[in-house]
């Protein structure tokens, strides 16, 4: 049985800042050598060339090493950064670490937060967007579930991934070996990598049957309700973090999930918080949370028909500001209005992640 989890959200005061992680360690809240995953938002452009993710990654790993964690161990800690804090979204990180809970603690008899991590086999550029990638991601998700102590896919509420996207260099590499790639547009490959990864998650959890190559990015009826997929230039494998609940681990925290059916669906956010275990009024207000919400994690997508609740919008036609920036800002504002806190994890590019035009929502709460 895996260890219990301590999870905390901290602000990031500048691009290279990890001082709040250092403070948690200095205060004895976390042990540097027991940090197992970090998921956060950085303030870059969120695109292919968003180097704030690399800067933040280095800052947080350097703190862990400086505070006593072995360098080789820190190198393997999954740190997933989603670039782009458009609108009111505030840069922050959510830190997961193992902790000790007494054997006779009553929480061990209830479902509590658990985390598992795995890396897929290497992904060649010609596999991105194709069923071979779906299969490799699905295999890694199953390994991460096992490491989290989860046997029932229904106990998985959030799967955060980081996968490679296509760059000019990797496209050229594929061509040099006589291979083709799904797209030669590097920015489009971000959506592609995320969507294909989500299908792998859905297959692993039994949400869908194995799709075909033709389904990828086209059959939007195929999706995972717990996938949160991000992509970047900093790796060549799928990095998979499975977060769910298990009996026996104990601890203070629990996770739940739901979906937003469109960009304005506040009820979907509240449903995830309630699913995590908080008892809230029928029409809750952020003051009802009373500090018990650790964080929410969302994916969002501009609806392909250019409509929200029967009203036309121009996001997909805008040549000045890419729709990635616009929908992220919109859903970030909606989410912050629900939680009362702008430090929310809202990530764009939600193909095959939640219903078309909407997206999945996960919420971690403190039940202590």
Short mmCIF file of C-alpha atoms in Angstrom, two decimals:
data_model
loop_
_atom_site.label_atom_id
_atom_site.label_comp_id
_atom_site.label_asym_id
_atom_site.label_seq_id
_atom_site.Cartn_x
_atom_site.Cartn_y
_atom_site.Cartn_z
CA UNK A 1 0.00 0.00 0.00
CA UNK A 2 1.43 3.40 -0.96
CA UNK A 3 2.01 6.11 1.65
CA UNK A 4 -0.48 8.84 2.52
CA UNK A 5 -0.20 12.14 0.64
CA UNK A 6 0.38 15.69 1.84
CA UNK A 7 -0.58 18.26 -0.80
CA UNK A 8 -0.15 22.03 -0.72
CA UNK A 9 -0.62 24.89 -3.19
CA UNK A 10 1.97 27.68 -3.21
CA UNK A 11 2.26 30.95 -5.14
CA UNK A 12 5.11 31.61 -7.57
CA UNK A 13 6.38 35.17 -7.09
CA UNK A 14 8.51 35.36 -10.26
CA UNK A 15 9.42 33.09 -13.18
CA UNK A 16 12.38 31.52 -11.38
CA UNK A 17 10.88 31.56 -7.87
CA UNK A 18 10.52 28.43 -5.72
CA UNK A 19 10.82 30.14 -2.34
CA UNK A 20 7.43 28.96 -1.12
CA UNK A 21 8.46 25.33 -1.66
CA UNK A 22 11.59 26.04 0.36
CA UNK A 23 9.45 27.56 3.12
CA UNK A 24 7.20 24.48 3.32
CA UNK A 25 10.29 22.31 3.74
CA UNK A 26 11.89 24.64 6.30
CA UNK A 27 8.63 24.70 8.29
CA UNK A 28 8.51 20.91 8.38
CA UNK A 29 5.32 20.63 6.34
CA UNK A 30 7.08 18.59 3.64
CA UNK A 31 10.29 16.59 3.45
CA UNK A 32 12.27 17.40 0.30
CA UNK A 33 13.13 13.74 -0.26
CA UNK A 34 9.45 12.77 -0.11
CA UNK A 35 8.15 15.13 -2.82
CA UNK A 36 6.74 12.88 -5.54
CA UNK A 37 5.08 15.28 -8.02
CA UNK A 38 4.55 18.97 -8.75
CA UNK A 39 1.88 20.41 -11.06
CA UNK A 40 1.83 24.13 -11.76
CA UNK A 41 1.13 27.16 -13.92
CA UNK A 42 3.85 29.43 -15.29
CA UNK A 43 3.42 32.86 -16.80
CA UNK A 44 4.84 32.29 -20.28
CA UNK A 45 2.99 32.27 -23.59
CA UNK A 46 1.84 28.66 -23.27
CA UNK A 47 3.17 27.88 -26.73
CA UNK A 48 5.88 25.76 -28.29
CA UNK A 49 8.60 28.22 -27.26
CA UNK A 50 7.38 28.82 -23.69
CA UNK A 51 10.69 28.54 -21.84
CA UNK A 52 9.19 29.62 -18.51
CA UNK A 53 8.34 25.94 -18.03
CA UNK A 54 12.02 25.02 -18.21
CA UNK A 55 13.02 27.90 -15.91
CA UNK A 56 10.42 26.92 -13.30
CA UNK A 57 11.36 23.26 -13.57
CA UNK A 58 15.00 24.07 -12.81
CA UNK A 59 14.09 26.36 -9.89
CA UNK A 60 11.95 23.76 -8.14
CA UNK A 61 14.41 20.91 -8.68
CA UNK A 62 17.27 23.06 -7.36
CA UNK A 63 15.34 23.76 -4.16
CA UNK A 64 14.63 20.07 -3.61
CA UNK A 65 18.33 19.25 -3.99
CA UNK A 66 19.42 22.18 -1.80
CA UNK A 67 17.05 20.97 0.92
CA UNK A 68 18.54 17.50 1.01
CA UNK A 69 16.84 15.36 -1.63
CA UNK A 70 19.28 13.19 -3.63
CA UNK A 71 20.00 14.71 -7.05
CA UNK A 72 19.37 11.47 -8.92
CA UNK A 73 16.00 11.07 -7.20
CA UNK A 74 15.01 14.67 -7.93
CA UNK A 75 15.81 14.14 -11.59
CA UNK A 76 13.00 11.56 -11.74
CA UNK A 77 10.31 13.60 -9.95
CA UNK A 78 7.48 14.36 -12.40
CA UNK A 79 7.04 18.13 -12.62
CA UNK A 80 4.31 19.19 -15.02
CA UNK A 81 4.14 22.86 -15.95
CA UNK A 82 1.28 24.35 -17.93
CA UNK A 83 2.35 27.61 -19.51
CA UNK A 84 0.14 30.66 -19.74
CA UNK A 85 -1.60 32.54 -16.92
CA UNK A 86 -3.91 34.57 -19.13
CA UNK A 87 -6.42 36.90 -17.50
CA UNK A 88 -6.63 36.57 -13.72
CA UNK A 89 -4.97 33.14 -13.45
CA UNK A 90 -2.10 33.42 -10.98
CA UNK A 91 1.20 31.49 -11.25
CA UNK A 92 1.35 28.73 -8.67
CA UNK A 93 2.36 25.14 -7.99
CA UNK A 94 0.60 22.23 -6.30
CA UNK A 95 3.09 20.00 -4.52
CA UNK A 96 2.48 16.34 -3.65
CA UNK A 97 4.62 14.54 -1.06
CA UNK A 98 4.30 11.32 0.90
CA UNK A 99 3.70 11.54 4.63
CA UNK A 100 3.23 9.21 7.60
CA UNK A 101 -0.16 8.33 9.07
CA UNK A 102 -0.52 6.10 12.16
CA UNK A 103 -1.69 2.54 11.44
CA UNK A 104 -4.74 3.02 13.65
CA UNK A 105 -5.75 6.37 12.12
CA UNK A 106 -9.51 6.28 11.28
CA UNK A 107 -8.80 7.84 7.87
CA UNK A 108 -7.26 4.54 6.74
CA UNK A 109 -10.72 3.03 6.68
CA UNK A 110 -11.95 5.64 4.21
CA UNK A 111 -10.98 6.58 0.67
CA UNK A 112 -8.17 9.09 0.68
CA UNK A 113 -5.86 10.72 -1.86
CA UNK A 114 -3.23 8.59 -3.55
CA UNK A 115 -0.77 9.32 -6.37
CA UNK A 116 1.10 7.10 -8.81
CA UNK A 117 3.65 7.98 -11.47
CA UNK A 118 4.99 6.29 -14.62
CA UNK A 119 6.83 7.06 -17.83
CA UNK A 120 5.82 5.57 -21.17
CA UNK A 121 8.16 4.02 -23.68
CA UNK A 122 9.87 6.69 -25.84
CA UNK A 123 7.59 8.32 -28.41
CA UNK A 124 8.97 8.88 -31.90
CA UNK A 125 7.74 12.01 -33.73
CA UNK A 126 5.90 9.86 -36.28
CA UNK A 127 3.88 8.25 -33.45
CA UNK A 128 2.43 11.52 -32.16
CA UNK A 129 -1.25 11.55 -33.11
CA UNK A 130 -1.40 7.85 -33.99
CA UNK A 131 -2.61 4.71 -32.25
CA UNK A 132 0.87 3.57 -31.31
CA UNK A 133 1.01 6.62 -29.02
CA UNK A 134 -2.45 5.77 -27.63
CA UNK A 135 -1.20 2.27 -26.72
CA UNK A 136 2.02 3.49 -25.09
CA UNK A 137 0.14 6.06 -22.99
CA UNK A 138 -2.47 3.48 -21.94
CA UNK A 139 0.26 1.11 -20.77
CA UNK A 140 1.89 3.85 -18.67
CA UNK A 141 -1.45 4.83 -17.09
CA UNK A 142 -1.96 1.23 -15.94
CA UNK A 143 1.48 1.18 -14.34
CA UNK A 144 0.81 4.48 -12.55
CA UNK A 145 -2.53 3.15 -11.27
CA UNK A 146 -0.82 0.10 -9.83
CA UNK A 147 1.78 2.26 -8.11
CA UNK A 148 -1.02 4.38 -6.64
CA UNK A 149 -2.67 1.29 -5.18
CA UNK A 150 -5.77 1.75 -7.37
CA UNK A 151 -7.46 -1.35 -8.77
CA UNK A 152 -10.83 0.15 -9.79
CA UNK A 153 -10.61 2.66 -12.68
CA UNK A 154 -13.61 4.40 -11.09
CA UNK A 155 -11.32 5.53 -8.28
CA UNK A 156 -9.14 7.51 -10.71
CA UNK A 157 -10.24 11.15 -10.74
CA UNK A 158 -7.38 12.99 -12.42
CA UNK A 159 -4.62 11.97 -14.82
CA UNK A 160 -2.10 14.69 -15.53
CA UNK A 161 0.33 14.05 -18.37
CA UNK A 162 3.16 15.76 -20.16
CA UNK A 163 4.05 14.53 -23.64
CA UNK A 164 6.29 15.64 -26.50
CA UNK A 165 4.99 17.83 -29.29
CA UNK A 166 6.48 18.26 -32.75
CA UNK A 167 9.24 20.73 -33.49
CA UNK A 168 11.00 21.55 -36.73
CA UNK A 169 13.92 19.42 -35.52
CA UNK A 170 11.82 16.30 -34.73
CA UNK A 171 9.84 16.65 -37.96
CA UNK A 172 13.11 16.75 -39.87
CA UNK A 173 14.31 13.70 -37.94
CA UNK A 174 11.22 11.70 -38.90
CA UNK A 175 11.58 12.64 -42.56
CA UNK A 176 15.25 11.65 -42.56
CA UNK A 177 14.16 8.14 -41.60
CA UNK A 178 11.51 7.96 -44.30
CA UNK A 179 8.62 8.53 -41.88
CA UNK A 180 5.66 10.91 -42.07
CA UNK A 181 4.21 13.05 -39.30
CA UNK A 182 0.55 13.82 -38.56
CA UNK A 183 1.11 17.57 -38.99
CA UNK A 184 4.01 19.86 -39.84
CA UNK A 185 2.46 22.76 -37.90
CA UNK A 186 4.24 22.76 -34.56
CA UNK A 187 1.57 24.73 -32.69
CA UNK A 188 -1.16 22.40 -33.96
CA UNK A 189 0.92 19.48 -32.71
CA UNK A 190 0.29 20.69 -29.14
CA UNK A 191 -3.43 20.02 -29.50
CA UNK A 192 -2.64 16.79 -31.32
CA UNK A 193 -0.31 15.42 -28.65
CA UNK A 194 -2.76 16.32 -25.89
CA UNK A 195 -5.73 14.78 -27.67
CA UNK A 196 -3.97 11.55 -28.57
CA UNK A 197 -2.72 11.21 -24.98
CA UNK A 198 -6.26 11.69 -23.66
CA UNK A 199 -7.45 8.82 -25.84
CA UNK A 200 -4.74 6.65 -24.28
CA UNK A 201 -5.99 7.56 -20.81
CA UNK A 202 -9.58 6.80 -21.82
CA UNK A 203 -8.55 3.39 -23.18
CA UNK A 204 -6.61 2.52 -20.01
CA UNK A 205 -9.57 3.41 -17.78
CA UNK A 206 -12.16 1.62 -19.93
CA UNK A 207 -13.94 4.84 -20.89
CA UNK A 208 -13.66 3.98 -24.61
CA UNK A 209 -12.55 1.14 -26.84
CA UNK A 210 -9.28 1.43 -28.77
CA UNK A 211 -9.77 4.19 -31.38
CA UNK A 212 -8.50 4.22 -34.95
CA UNK A 213 -6.00 6.67 -36.41
CA UNK A 214 -8.95 8.34 -38.15
CA UNK A 215 -10.63 9.04 -34.79
CA UNK A 216 -7.77 11.15 -33.45
CA UNK A 217 -8.80 14.84 -33.38
CA UNK A 218 -11.89 14.07 -35.49
CA UNK A 219 -14.28 11.93 -33.43
CA UNK A 220 -14.87 14.25 -30.49
CA UNK A 221 -17.49 11.91 -29.02
CA UNK A 222 -14.49 9.90 -27.77
CA UNK A 223 -13.06 11.47 -24.62
CA UNK A 224 -11.83 10.94 -21.08
CA UNK A 225 -13.57 12.71 -18.22
CA UNK A 226 -10.43 12.67 -16.03
CA UNK A 227 -7.62 13.45 -18.51
CA UNK A 228 -5.59 16.65 -18.24
CA UNK A 229 -2.94 16.57 -20.93
CA UNK A 230 -0.12 19.00 -21.51
CA UNK A 231 2.73 18.91 -24.02
CA UNK A 232 6.08 20.55 -24.51
CA UNK A 233 9.55 20.34 -25.96
CA UNK A 234 11.32 19.11 -22.85
CA UNK A 235 10.79 15.32 -23.08
CA UNK A 236 10.37 12.42 -25.50
CA UNK A 237 8.11 10.19 -23.39
CA UNK A 238 4.67 10.43 -21.84
CA UNK A 239 5.02 11.50 -18.21
CA UNK A 240 1.92 10.24 -16.38
CA UNK A 241 0.66 11.20 -12.92
CA UNK A 242 -2.47 9.33 -11.78
CA UNK A 243 -4.37 10.87 -8.87
CA UNK A 244 -7.27 9.08 -7.21
CA UNK A 245 -8.58 7.69 -3.96
CA UNK A 246 -7.82 4.42 -2.21
CA UNK A 247 -8.79 2.80 1.07
CA UNK A 248 -5.94 2.05 3.43
CA UNK A 249 -3.57 4.91 2.63
CA UNK A 250 -5.15 7.36 5.09
CA UNK A 251 -4.52 11.08 5.27
CA UNK A 252 -6.44 14.34 5.16
CA UNK A 253 -7.17 14.71 1.47
CA UNK A 254 -9.63 13.39 -1.08
CA UNK A 255 -10.15 14.05 -4.80
CA UNK A 256 -13.29 14.13 -6.96
CA UNK A 257 -14.11 15.03 -10.54
CA UNK A 258 -16.80 16.14 -12.95
CA UNK A 259 -16.93 17.91 -16.32
CA UNK A 260 -17.77 21.37 -17.56
CA UNK A 261 -20.20 21.04 -20.46
CA UNK A 262 -19.23 24.45 -21.82
CA UNK A 263 -16.98 27.39 -20.96
CA UNK A 264 -19.51 28.91 -18.53
CA UNK A 265 -20.49 25.76 -16.65
CA UNK A 266 -19.86 26.74 -13.03
CA UNK A 267 -22.02 23.83 -11.87
CA UNK A 268 -19.46 21.42 -13.31
CA UNK A 269 -16.79 22.92 -11.04
CA UNK A 270 -19.01 22.74 -7.99
CA UNK A 271 -19.91 19.15 -8.85
CA UNK A 272 -16.23 18.16 -8.77
CA UNK A 273 -15.76 19.83 -5.37
CA UNK A 274 -18.81 18.05 -3.98
CA UNK A 275 -17.64 14.75 -5.50
CA UNK A 276 -14.40 15.16 -3.55
CA UNK A 277 -16.39 15.06 -0.34
CA UNK A 278 -17.32 18.56 0.76
CA UNK A 279 -20.87 19.05 2.03
CA UNK A 280 -22.06 22.27 0.40
CA UNK A 281 -25.36 24.12 0.01
CA UNK A 282 -27.47 23.57 -3.11
CA UNK A 283 -26.30 26.92 -4.50
CA UNK A 284 -22.85 27.35 -2.91
CA UNK A 285 -20.68 30.46 -2.68
CA UNK A 286 -16.89 30.53 -2.47
CA UNK A 287 -17.14 31.51 1.20
CA UNK A 288 -18.71 28.10 1.88
CA UNK A 289 -15.37 26.48 1.01
CA UNK A 290 -13.87 27.81 4.26
CA UNK A 291 -10.29 27.08 3.21
CA UNK A 292 -10.95 23.38 2.57
CA UNK A 293 -10.35 23.45 -1.19
CA UNK A 294 -6.68 22.80 -2.02
CA UNK A 295 -7.00 23.36 -5.76
CA UNK A 296 -9.01 22.64 -8.88
CA UNK A 297 -7.54 21.36 -12.15
CA UNK A 298 -9.33 22.06 -15.45
CA UNK A 299 -8.87 21.69 -19.18
CA UNK A 300 -10.71 23.94 -21.62
CA UNK A 301 -11.34 24.17 -25.34
CA UNK A 302 -13.05 26.62 -27.69
CA UNK A 303 -16.20 25.00 -29.05
CA UNK A 304 -15.63 24.01 -32.66
CA UNK A 305 -18.94 25.50 -33.77
CA UNK A 306 -17.94 28.95 -32.51
CA UNK A 307 -20.92 29.11 -30.15
CA UNK A 308 -21.46 29.24 -26.39
CA UNK A 309 -25.04 28.76 -25.17
CA UNK A 310 -26.47 29.81 -28.48
CA UNK A 311 -24.37 32.95 -28.82
CA UNK A 312 -21.69 33.39 -31.47
CA UNK A 313 -18.11 34.24 -30.51
CA UNK A 314 -15.12 35.06 -32.70
CA UNK A 315 -12.30 33.20 -30.93
CA UNK A 316 -11.63 30.74 -33.75
CA UNK A 317 -11.56 33.53 -36.36
CA UNK A 318 -9.25 35.86 -34.45
CA UNK A 319 -5.90 36.24 -36.22
CA UNK A 320 -4.49 38.62 -33.57
CA UNK A 321 -4.93 36.59 -30.36
CA UNK A 322 -4.96 32.80 -30.66
CA UNK A 323 -8.03 31.07 -29.25
CA UNK A 324 -5.79 29.20 -26.78
CA UNK A 325 -5.22 32.48 -24.93
CA UNK A 326 -8.84 33.59 -25.08
CA UNK A 327 -10.55 30.44 -23.84
CA UNK A 328 -7.98 29.97 -21.08
CA UNK A 329 -8.61 33.50 -19.86
CA UNK A 330 -12.38 33.00 -20.02
CA UNK A 331 -12.47 29.70 -18.12
CA UNK A 332 -9.83 30.96 -15.68
CA UNK A 333 -12.13 33.85 -14.77
CA UNK A 334 -15.16 31.58 -14.41
CA UNK A 335 -13.17 29.21 -12.19
CA UNK A 336 -11.70 31.94 -10.00
CA UNK A 337 -15.21 33.32 -9.49
CA UNK A 338 -16.27 29.92 -8.17
CA UNK A 339 -13.27 29.31 -5.89
CA UNK A 340 -12.61 32.91 -4.86
CA UNK A 341 -8.93 32.29 -5.65
CA UNK A 342 -7.18 33.18 -8.95
CA UNK A 343 -4.49 30.50 -8.34
CA UNK A 344 -6.33 27.81 -10.28
CA UNK A 345 -4.91 25.25 -12.70
CA UNK A 346 -6.64 25.98 -16.00
CA UNK A 347 -4.99 24.54 -19.08
CA UNK A 348 -6.02 24.84 -22.71
CA UNK A 349 -6.08 22.37 -25.60
CA UNK A 350 -8.69 19.90 -24.38
CA UNK A 351 -9.27 17.72 -27.43
CA UNK A 352 -10.70 14.37 -26.27
CA UNK A 353 -10.64 15.70 -22.69
CA UNK A 354 -14.20 16.12 -21.55
CA UNK A 355 -17.13 16.93 -23.82
CA UNK A 356 -16.52 19.08 -26.90
CA UNK A 357 -16.50 22.77 -25.96
CA UNK A 358 -16.13 21.91 -22.27
CA UNK A 359 -13.56 19.98 -20.29
CA UNK A 360 -12.80 17.85 -17.24
CA UNK A 361 -12.57 19.25 -13.69
CA UNK A 362 -10.81 17.66 -10.71
CA UNK A 363 -10.85 19.03 -7.17
CA UNK A 364 -8.73 18.16 -4.14
CA UNK A 365 -10.17 18.96 -0.72
CA UNK A 366 -8.93 18.84 2.86
CA UNK A 367 -11.28 16.76 5.02
CA UNK A 368 -9.39 17.25 8.29
#
